[in-house]
PDB file of C-alpha atoms in Angstrom:
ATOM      1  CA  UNK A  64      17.696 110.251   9.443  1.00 47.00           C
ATOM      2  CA  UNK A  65      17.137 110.963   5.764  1.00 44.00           C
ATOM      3  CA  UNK A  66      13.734 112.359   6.682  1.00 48.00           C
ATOM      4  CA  UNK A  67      14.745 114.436   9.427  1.00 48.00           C
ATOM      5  CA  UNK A  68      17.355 116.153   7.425  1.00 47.00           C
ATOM      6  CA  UNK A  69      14.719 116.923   4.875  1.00 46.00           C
ATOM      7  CA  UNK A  70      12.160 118.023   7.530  1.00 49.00           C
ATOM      8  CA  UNK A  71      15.239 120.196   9.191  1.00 52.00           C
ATOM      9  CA  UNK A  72      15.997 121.714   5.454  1.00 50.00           C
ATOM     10  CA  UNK A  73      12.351 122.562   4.505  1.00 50.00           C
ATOM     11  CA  UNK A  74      12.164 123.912   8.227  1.00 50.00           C
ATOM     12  CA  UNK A  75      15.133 126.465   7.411  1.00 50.00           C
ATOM     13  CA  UNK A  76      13.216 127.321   4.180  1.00 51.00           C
ATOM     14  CA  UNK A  77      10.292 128.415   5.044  1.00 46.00           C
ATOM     15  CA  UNK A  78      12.114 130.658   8.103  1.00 48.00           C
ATOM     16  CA  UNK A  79      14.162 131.807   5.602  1.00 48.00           C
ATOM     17  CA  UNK A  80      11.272 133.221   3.794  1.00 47.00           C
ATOM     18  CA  UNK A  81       9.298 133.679   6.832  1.00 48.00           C
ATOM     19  CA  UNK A  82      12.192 136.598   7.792  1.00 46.00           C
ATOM     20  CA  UNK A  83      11.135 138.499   4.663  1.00 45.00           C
ATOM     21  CA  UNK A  84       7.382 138.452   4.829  1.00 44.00           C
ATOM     22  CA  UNK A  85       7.048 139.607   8.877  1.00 45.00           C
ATOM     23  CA  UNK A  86       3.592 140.579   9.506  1.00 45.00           C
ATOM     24  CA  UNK A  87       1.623 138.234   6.617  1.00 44.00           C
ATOM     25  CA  UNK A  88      -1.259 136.067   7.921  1.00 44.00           C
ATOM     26  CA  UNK A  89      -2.931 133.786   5.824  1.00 45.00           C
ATOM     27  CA  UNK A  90      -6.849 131.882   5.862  1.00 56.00           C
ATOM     28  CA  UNK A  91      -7.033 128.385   4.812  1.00 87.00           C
ATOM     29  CA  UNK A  92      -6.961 129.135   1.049  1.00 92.00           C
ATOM     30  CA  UNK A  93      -5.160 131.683  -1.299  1.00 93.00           C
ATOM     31  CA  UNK A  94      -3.966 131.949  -4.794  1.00 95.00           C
ATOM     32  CA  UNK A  95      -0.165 132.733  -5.525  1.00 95.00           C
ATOM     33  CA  UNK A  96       0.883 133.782  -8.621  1.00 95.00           C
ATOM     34  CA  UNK A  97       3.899 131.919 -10.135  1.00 93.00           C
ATOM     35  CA  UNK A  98       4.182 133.918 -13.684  1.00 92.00           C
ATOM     36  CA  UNK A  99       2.974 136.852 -15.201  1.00 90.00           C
ATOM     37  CA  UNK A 100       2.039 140.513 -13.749  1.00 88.00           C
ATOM     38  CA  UNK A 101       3.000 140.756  -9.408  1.00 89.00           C
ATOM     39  CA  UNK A 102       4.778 137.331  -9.119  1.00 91.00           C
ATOM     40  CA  UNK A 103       4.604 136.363  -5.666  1.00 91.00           C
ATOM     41  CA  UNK A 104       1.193 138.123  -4.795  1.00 93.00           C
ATOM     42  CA  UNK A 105      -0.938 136.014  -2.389  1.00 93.00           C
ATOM     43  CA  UNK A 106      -4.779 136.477  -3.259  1.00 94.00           C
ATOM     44  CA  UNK A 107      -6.342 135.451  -0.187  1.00 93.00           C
ATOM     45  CA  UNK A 108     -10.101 133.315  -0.692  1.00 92.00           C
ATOM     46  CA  UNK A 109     -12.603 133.715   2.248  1.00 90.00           C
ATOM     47  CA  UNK A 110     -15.636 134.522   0.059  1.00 92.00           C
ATOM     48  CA  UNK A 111     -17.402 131.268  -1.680  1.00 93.00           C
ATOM     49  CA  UNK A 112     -17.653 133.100  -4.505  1.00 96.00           C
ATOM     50  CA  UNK A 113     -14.827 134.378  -6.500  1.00 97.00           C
ATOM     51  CA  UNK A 114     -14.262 135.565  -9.779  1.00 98.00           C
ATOM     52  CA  UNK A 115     -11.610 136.563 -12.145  1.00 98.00           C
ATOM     53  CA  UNK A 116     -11.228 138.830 -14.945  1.00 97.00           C
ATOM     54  CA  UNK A 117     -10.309 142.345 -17.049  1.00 96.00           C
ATOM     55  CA  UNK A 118     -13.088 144.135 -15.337  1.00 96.00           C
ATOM     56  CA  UNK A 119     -12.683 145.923 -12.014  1.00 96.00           C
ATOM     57  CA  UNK A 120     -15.349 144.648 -10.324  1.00 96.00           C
ATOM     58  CA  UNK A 121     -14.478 141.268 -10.128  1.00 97.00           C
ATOM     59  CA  UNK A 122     -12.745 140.260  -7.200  1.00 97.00           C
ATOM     60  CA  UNK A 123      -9.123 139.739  -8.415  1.00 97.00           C
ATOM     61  CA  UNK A 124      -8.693 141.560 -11.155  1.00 97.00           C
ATOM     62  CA  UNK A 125      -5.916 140.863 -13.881  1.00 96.00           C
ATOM     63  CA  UNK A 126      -5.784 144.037 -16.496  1.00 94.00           C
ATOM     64  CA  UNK A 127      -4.141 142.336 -19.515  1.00 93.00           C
ATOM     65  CA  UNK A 128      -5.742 141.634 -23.015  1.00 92.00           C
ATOM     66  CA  UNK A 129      -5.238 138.019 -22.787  1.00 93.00           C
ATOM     67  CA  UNK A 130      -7.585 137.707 -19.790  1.00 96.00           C
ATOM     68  CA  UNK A 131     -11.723 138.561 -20.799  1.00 96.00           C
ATOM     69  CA  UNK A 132     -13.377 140.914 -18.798  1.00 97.00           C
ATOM     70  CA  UNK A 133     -15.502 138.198 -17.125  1.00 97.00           C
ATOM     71  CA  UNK A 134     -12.951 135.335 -17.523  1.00 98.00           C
ATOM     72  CA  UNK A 135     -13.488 133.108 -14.758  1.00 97.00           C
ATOM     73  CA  UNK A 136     -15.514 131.848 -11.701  1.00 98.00           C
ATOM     74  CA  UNK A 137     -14.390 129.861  -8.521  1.00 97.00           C
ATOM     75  CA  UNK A 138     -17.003 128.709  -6.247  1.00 96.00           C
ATOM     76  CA  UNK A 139     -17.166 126.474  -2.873  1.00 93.00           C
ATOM     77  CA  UNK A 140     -19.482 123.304  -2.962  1.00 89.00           C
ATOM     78  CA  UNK A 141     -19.853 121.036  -0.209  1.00 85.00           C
ATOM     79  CA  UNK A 142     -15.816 122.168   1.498  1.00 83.00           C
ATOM     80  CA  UNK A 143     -14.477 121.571  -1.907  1.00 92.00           C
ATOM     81  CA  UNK A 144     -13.198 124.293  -4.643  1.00 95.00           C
ATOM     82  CA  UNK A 145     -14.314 124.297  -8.501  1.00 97.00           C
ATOM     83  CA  UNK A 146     -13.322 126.666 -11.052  1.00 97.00           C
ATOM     84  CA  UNK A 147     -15.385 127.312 -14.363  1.00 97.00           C
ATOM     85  CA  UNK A 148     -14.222 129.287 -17.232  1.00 97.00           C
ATOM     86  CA  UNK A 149     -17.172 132.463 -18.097  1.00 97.00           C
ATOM     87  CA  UNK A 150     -16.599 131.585 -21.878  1.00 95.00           C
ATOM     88  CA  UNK A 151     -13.034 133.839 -22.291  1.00 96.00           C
ATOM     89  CA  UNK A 152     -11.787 134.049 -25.566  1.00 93.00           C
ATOM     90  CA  UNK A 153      -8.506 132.399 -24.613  1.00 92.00           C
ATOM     91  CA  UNK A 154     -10.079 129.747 -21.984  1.00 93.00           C
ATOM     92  CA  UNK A 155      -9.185 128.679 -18.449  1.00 96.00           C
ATOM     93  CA  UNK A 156      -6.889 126.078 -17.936  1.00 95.00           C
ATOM     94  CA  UNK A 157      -5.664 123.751 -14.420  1.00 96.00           C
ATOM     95  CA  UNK A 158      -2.415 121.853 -14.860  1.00 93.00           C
ATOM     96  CA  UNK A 159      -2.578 122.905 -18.635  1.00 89.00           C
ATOM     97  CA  UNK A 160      -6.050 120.959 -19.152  1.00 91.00           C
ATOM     98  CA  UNK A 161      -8.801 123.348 -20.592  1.00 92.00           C
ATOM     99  CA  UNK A 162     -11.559 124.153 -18.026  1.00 95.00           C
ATOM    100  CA  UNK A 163     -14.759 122.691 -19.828  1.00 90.00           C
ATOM    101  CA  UNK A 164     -16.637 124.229 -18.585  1.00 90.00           C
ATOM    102  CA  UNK A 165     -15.887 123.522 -14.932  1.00 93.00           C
ATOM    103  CA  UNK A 166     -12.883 121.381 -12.911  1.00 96.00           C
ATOM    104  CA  UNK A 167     -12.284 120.798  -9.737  1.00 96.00           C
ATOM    105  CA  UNK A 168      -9.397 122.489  -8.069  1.00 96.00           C
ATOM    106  CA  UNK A 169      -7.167 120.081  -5.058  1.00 95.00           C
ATOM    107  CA  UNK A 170      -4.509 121.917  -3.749  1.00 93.00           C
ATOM    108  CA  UNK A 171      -0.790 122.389  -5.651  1.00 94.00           C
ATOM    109  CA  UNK A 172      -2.806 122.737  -8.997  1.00 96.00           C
ATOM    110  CA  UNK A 173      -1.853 125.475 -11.500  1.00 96.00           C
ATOM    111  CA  UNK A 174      -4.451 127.489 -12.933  1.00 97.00           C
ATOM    112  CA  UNK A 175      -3.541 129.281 -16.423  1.00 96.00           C
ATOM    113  CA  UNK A 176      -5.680 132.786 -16.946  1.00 96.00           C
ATOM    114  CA  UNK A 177      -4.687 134.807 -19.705  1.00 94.00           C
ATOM    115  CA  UNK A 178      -1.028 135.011 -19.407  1.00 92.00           C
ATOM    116  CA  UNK A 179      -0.782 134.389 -15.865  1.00 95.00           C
ATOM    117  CA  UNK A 180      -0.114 131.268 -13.786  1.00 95.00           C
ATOM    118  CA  UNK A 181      -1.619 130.534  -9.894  1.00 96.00           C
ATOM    119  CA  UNK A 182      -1.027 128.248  -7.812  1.00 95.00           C
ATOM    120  CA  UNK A 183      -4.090 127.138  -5.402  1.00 96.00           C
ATOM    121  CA  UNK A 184      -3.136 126.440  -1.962  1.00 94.00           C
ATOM    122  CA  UNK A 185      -5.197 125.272   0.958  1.00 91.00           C
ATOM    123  CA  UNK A 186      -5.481 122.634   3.944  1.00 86.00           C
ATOM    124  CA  UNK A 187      -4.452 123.720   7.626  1.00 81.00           C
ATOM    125  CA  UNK A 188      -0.219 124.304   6.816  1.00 84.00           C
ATOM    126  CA  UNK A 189      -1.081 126.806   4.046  1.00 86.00           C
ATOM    127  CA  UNK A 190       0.890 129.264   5.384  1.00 84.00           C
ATOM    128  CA  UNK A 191       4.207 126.624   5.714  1.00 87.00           C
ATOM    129  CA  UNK A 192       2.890 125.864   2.073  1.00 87.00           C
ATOM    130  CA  UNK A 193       2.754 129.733   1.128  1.00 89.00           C
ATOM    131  CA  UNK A 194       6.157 130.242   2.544  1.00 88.00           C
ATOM    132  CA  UNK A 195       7.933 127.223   0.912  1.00 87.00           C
ATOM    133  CA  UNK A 196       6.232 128.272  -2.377  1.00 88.00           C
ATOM    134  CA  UNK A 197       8.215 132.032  -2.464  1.00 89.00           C
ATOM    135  CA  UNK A 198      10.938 130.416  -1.202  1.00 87.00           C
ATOM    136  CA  UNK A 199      10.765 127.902  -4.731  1.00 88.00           C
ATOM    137  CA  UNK A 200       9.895 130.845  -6.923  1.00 90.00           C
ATOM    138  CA  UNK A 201      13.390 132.582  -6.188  1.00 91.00           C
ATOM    139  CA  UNK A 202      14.955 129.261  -8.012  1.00 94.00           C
ATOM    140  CA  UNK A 203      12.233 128.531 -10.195  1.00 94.00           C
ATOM    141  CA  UNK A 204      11.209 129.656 -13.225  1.00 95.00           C
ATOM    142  CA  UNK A 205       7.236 130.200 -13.097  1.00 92.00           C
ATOM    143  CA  UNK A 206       6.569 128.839 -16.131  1.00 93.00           C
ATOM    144  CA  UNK A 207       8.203 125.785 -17.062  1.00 95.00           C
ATOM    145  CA  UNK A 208       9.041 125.066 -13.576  1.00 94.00           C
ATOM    146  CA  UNK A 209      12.691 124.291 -14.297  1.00 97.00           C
ATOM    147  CA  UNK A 210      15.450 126.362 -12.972  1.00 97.00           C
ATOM    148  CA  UNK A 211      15.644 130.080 -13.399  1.00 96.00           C
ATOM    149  CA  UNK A 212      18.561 132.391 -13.995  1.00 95.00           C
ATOM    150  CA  UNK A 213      19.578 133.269 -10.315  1.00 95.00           C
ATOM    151  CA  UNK A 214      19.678 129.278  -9.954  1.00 96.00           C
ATOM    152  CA  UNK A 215      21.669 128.918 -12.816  1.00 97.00           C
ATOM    153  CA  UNK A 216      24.104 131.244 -11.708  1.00 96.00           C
ATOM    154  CA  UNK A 217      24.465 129.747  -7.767  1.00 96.00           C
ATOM    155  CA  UNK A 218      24.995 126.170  -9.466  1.00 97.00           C
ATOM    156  CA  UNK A 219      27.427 127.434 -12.208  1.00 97.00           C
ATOM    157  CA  UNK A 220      29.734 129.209  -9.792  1.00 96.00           C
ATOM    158  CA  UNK A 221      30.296 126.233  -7.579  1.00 96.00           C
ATOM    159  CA  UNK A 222      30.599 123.923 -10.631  1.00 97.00           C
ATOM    160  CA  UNK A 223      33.129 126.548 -12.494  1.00 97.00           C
ATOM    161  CA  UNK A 224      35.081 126.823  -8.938  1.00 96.00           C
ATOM    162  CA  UNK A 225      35.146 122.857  -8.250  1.00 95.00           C
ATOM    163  CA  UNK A 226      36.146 121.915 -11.934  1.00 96.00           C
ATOM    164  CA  UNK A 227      38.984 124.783 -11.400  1.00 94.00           C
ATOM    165  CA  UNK A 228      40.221 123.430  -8.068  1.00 94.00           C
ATOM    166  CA  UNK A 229      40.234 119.646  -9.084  1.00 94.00           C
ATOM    167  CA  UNK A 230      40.939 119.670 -13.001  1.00 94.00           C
ATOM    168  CA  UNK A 231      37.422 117.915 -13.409  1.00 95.00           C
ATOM    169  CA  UNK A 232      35.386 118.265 -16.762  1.00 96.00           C
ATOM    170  CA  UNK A 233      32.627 120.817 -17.525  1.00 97.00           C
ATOM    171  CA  UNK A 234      30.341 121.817 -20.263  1.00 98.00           C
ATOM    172  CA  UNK A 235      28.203 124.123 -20.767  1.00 98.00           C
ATOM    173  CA  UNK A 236      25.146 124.138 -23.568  1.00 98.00           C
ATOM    174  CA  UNK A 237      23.160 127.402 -24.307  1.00 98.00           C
ATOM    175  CA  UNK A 238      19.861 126.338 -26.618  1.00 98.00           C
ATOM    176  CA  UNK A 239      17.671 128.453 -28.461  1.00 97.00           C
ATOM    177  CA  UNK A 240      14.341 127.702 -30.219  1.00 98.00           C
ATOM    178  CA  UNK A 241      14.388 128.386 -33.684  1.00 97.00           C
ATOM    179  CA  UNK A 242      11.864 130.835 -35.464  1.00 95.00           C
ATOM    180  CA  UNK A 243      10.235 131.071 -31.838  1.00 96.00           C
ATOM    181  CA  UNK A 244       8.985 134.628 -32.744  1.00 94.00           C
ATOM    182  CA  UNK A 245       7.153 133.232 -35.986  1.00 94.00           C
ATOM    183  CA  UNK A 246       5.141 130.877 -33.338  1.00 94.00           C
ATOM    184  CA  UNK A 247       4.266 134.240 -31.677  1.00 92.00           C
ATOM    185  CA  UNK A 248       3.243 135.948 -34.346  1.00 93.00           C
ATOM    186  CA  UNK A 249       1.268 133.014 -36.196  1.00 92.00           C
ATOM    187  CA  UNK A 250      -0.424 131.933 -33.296  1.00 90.00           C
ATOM    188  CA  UNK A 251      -0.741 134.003 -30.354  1.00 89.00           C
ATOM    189  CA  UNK A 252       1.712 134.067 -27.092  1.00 88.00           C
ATOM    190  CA  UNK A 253      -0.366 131.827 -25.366  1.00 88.00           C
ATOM    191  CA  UNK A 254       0.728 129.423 -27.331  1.00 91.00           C
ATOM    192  CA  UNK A 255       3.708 130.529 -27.268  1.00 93.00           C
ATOM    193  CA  UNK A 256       3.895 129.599 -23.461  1.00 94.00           C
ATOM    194  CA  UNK A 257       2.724 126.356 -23.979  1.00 93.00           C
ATOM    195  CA  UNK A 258       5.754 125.412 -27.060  1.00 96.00           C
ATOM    196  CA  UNK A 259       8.338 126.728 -24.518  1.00 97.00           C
ATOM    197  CA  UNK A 260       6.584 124.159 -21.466  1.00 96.00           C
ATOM    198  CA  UNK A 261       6.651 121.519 -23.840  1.00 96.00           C
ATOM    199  CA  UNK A 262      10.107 121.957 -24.911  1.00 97.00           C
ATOM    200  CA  UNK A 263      11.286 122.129 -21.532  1.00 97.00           C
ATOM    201  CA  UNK A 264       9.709 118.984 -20.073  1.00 96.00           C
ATOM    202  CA  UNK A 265      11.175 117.093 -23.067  1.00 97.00           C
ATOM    203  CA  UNK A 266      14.441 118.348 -22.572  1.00 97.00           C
ATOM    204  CA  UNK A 267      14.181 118.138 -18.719  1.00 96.00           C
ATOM    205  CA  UNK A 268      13.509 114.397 -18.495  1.00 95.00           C
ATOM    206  CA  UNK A 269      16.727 113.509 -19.669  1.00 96.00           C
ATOM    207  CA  UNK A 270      18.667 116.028 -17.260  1.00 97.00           C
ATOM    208  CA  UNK A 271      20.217 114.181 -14.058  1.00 95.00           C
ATOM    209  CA  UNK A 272      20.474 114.813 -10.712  1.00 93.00           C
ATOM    210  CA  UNK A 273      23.886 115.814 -11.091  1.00 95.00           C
ATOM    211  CA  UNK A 274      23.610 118.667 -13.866  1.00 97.00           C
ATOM    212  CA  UNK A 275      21.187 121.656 -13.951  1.00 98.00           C
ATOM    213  CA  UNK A 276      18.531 122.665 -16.791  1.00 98.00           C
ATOM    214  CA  UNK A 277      17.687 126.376 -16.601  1.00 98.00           C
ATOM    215  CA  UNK A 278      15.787 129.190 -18.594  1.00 97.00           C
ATOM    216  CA  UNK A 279      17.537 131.543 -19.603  1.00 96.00           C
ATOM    217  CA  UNK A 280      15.768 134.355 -20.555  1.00 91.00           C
ATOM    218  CA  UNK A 281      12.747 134.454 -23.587  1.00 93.00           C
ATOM    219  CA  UNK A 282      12.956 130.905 -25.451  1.00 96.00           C
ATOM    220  CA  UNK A 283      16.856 130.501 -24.362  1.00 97.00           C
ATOM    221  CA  UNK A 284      18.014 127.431 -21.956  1.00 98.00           C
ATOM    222  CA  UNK A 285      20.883 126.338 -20.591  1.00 98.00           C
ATOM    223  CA  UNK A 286      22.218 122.708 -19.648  1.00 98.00           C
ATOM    224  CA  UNK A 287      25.442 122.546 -16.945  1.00 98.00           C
ATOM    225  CA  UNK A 288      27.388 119.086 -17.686  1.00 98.00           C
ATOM    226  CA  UNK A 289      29.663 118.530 -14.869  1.00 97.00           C
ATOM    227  CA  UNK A 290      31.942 115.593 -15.269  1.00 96.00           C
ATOM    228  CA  UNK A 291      31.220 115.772 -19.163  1.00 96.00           C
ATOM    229  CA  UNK A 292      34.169 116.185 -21.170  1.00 96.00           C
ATOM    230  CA  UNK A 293      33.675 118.181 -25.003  1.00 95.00           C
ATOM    231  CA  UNK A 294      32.446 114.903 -27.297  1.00 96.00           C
ATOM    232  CA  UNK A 295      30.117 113.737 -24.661  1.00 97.00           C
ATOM    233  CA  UNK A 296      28.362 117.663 -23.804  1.00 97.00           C
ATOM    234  CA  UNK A 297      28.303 117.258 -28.443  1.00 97.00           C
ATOM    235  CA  UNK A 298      26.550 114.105 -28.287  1.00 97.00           C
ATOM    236  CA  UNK A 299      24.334 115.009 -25.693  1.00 97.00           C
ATOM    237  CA  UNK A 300      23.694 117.933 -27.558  1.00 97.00           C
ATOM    238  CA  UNK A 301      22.882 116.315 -30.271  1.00 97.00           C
ATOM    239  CA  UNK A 302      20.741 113.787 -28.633  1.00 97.00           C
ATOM    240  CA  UNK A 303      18.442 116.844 -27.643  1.00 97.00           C
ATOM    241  CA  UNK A 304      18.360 118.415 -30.847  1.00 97.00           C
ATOM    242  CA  UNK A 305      16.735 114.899 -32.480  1.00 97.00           C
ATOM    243  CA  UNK A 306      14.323 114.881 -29.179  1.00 97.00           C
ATOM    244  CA  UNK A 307      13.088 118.653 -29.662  1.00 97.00           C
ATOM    245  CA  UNK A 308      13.028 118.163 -33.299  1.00 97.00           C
ATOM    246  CA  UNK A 309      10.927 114.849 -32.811  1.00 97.00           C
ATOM    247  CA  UNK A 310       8.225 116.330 -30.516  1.00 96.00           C
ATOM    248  CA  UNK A 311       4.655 117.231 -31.830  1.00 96.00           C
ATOM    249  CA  UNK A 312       3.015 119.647 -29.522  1.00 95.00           C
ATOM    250  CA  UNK A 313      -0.531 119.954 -29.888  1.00 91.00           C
ATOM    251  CA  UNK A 314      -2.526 122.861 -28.120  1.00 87.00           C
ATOM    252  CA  UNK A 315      -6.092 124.176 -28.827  1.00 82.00           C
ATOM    253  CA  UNK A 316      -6.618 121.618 -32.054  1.00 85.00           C
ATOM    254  CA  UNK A 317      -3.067 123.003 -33.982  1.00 88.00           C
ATOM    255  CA  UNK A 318      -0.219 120.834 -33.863  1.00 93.00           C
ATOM    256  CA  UNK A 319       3.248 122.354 -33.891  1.00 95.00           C
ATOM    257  CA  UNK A 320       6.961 121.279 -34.779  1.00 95.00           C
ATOM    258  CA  UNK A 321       9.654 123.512 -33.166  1.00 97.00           C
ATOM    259  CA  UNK A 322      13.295 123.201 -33.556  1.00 97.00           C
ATOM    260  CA  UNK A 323      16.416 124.178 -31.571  1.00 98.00           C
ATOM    261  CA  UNK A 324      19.982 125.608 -32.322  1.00 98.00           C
ATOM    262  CA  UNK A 325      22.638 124.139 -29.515  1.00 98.00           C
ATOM    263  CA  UNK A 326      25.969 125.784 -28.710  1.00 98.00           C
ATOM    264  CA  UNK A 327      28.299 124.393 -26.738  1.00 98.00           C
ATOM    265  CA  UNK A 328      31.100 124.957 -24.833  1.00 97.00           C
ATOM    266  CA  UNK A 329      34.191 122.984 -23.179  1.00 97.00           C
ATOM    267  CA  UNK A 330      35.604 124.916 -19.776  1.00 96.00           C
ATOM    268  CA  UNK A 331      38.898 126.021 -20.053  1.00 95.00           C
ATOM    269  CA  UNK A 332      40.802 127.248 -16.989  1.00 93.00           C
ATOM    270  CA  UNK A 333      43.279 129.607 -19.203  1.00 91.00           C
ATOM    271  CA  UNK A 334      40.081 130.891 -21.061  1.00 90.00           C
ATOM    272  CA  UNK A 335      37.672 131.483 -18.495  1.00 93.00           C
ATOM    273  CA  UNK A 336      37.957 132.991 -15.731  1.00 91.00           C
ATOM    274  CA  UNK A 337      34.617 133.551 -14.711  1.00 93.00           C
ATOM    275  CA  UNK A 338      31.461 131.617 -15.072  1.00 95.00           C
ATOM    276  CA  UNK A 339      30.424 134.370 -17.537  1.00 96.00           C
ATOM    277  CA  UNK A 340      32.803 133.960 -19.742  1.00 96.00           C
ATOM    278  CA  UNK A 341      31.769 130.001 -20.568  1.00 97.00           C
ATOM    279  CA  UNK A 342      28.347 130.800 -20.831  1.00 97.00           C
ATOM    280  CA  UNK A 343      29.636 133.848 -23.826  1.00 97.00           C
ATOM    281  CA  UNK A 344      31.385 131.011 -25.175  1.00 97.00           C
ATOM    282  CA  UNK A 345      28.502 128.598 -25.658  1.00 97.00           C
ATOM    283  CA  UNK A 346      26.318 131.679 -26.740  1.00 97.00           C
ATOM    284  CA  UNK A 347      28.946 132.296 -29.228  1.00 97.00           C
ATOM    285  CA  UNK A 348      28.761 128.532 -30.259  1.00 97.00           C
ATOM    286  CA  UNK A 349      25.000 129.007 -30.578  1.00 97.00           C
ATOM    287  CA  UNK A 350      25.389 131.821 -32.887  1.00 97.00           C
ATOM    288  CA  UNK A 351      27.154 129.658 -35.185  1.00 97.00           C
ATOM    289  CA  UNK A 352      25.100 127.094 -35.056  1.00 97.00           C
ATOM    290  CA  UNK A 353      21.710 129.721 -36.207  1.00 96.00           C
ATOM    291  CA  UNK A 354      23.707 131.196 -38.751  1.00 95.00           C
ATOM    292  CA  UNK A 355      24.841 127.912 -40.519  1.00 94.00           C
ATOM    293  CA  UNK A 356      21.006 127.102 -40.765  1.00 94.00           C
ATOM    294  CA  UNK A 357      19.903 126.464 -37.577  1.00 95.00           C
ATOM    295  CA  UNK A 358      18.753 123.067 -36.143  1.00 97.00           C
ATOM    296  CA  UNK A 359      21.729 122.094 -35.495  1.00 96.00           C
ATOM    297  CA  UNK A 360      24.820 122.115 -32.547  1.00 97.00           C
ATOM    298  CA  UNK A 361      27.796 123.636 -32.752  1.00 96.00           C
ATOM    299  CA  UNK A 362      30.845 123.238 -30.204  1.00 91.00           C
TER     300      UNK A 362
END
């Protein structure tokens, strides 16, 4: 039964979708992109030979400085896909591993160009597959593959109504990396990318089922506590702050410490009446907490 009702739910996913995209037919193979420039823009692969890159004669062409104008190569061999980096300046990578100088690509894998993110598809359901993955990029943020805003806000208004309706706890924490800019600027927005990845899947593997971790917007996140009254959403908190703070995050031969600044924020039925207002409250909480040195939680 379990697996029917999962079969049933993907089933009214990919219709969903399916209603919105009338008309598209795919091959057996295609590139999606999942973050960056055209998010959502298939890239069909019937030639053996493709290749990426700045200039406009290569087939898919991605016009941004952090791509090189002959960037990468994917070829078929024997029915199976491999990818090898032309010697960019900022290198190729598939599931964040650096393409030296060639990997092979199965299907689901993430390939990093520049400062965009595909995701290879292939195998006889590619267009249920194609589907299903537009239907998960309306929810999911393309880059750390953790909730987005618009998912954020669905869960938060049903959370904010039910905690209204049956007096139940709820907290809220809004995070923000300290100095992120200063990792920017020091070494490059690739990099960048990577930090905020990191930080996420450290945060996100001590999220249950029950609460939601979403980005924000920039290097901002947000954790919904349901059933978590104000000292537990504090030490919680606080149990992040040491993880984040812990975490070494090597990329490219430079090893980098990042810290974060927690807010948080207790709902209150006679001080918030929408959703928006707790999440200003935990920002506001989060403000505190930068300005009193950062590293640290406030609530």
């Amino acid at each position: 039964m379990a697996n029917e009702a999962k079969h049933d739910q993907r089933a009214t996913r990919v219709t969903s979708v399916r209603s919105l995209l009338q008309g598209v037919s795919l091959g057996t193979e295609c590139l999606v992109v999942i973050y960056g420039a055209n998010i959502g823009r298939k890239y069909e692969m019937f030639e053996d030979t493709i290749t990426i890159g700045r200039d406009p004669e290569n087939t898919i062409v991605l016009p941004s400085d952090s791509v090189s104008r002959k960037h990468a190569r994917i070829e078929r061999y024997q029915e199976q896909r491999f990818i090898t980096d032309l010697n960019s300046t900022n290198g190729t990578y598939v599931n964040d591993q650096p393409v030296r100088p060639r990997a092979r690509l199965d299907s689901g894998v993430h390939i990093k160009i520049g400062d965009t993110i595909f995701k290879y598809l292939m195998g006889d359901h590619v267009e249920a597959a194609y589907f299903e993955e537009i239907y998960r990029m309306m929810v999911t943020d393309g880059l750390t593959q953790i909730a987005n805003k618009r998912a954020l806000t669905d869960f938060l208004d049903k959370e904010v109504a039910r905690a209204r309706r049956y007096g139940r706890n709820l907290a809220v924490l809004m995070l923000d990396l300290d100095h992120f800019k200063l990792v920017n600027d020091q070494y490059g927005h690739l990099t960048g990318d990577v930090v905020l990845r990191e930080v996420a899947a450290v945060i996100r593997q001590r999220i249950r089922r029950e609460e939601l971790f979403a980005r924000y917007g920039g290097e901002e996140f947000v954790v919904v506590l349901p059933e978590t009254d104000a000292r537990g959403a504090l030490e919680f908190a606080e149990t992040l702050r040491k993880m984040v703070e812990a975490k070494v995050i090597t990329f490219e031969g430079q090893d980098i410490r990042i810290t974060v600044s927690i807010g948080v924020a207790q709902f209150d039925p006679a001080g918030h009446a929408t959703p928006e207002d707790l999440i200003k409250a935990a920002d506001q909480n989060l403000y505190t907490a930068k300005s009193r040195g950062r590293n640290c939680v406030h609530g």
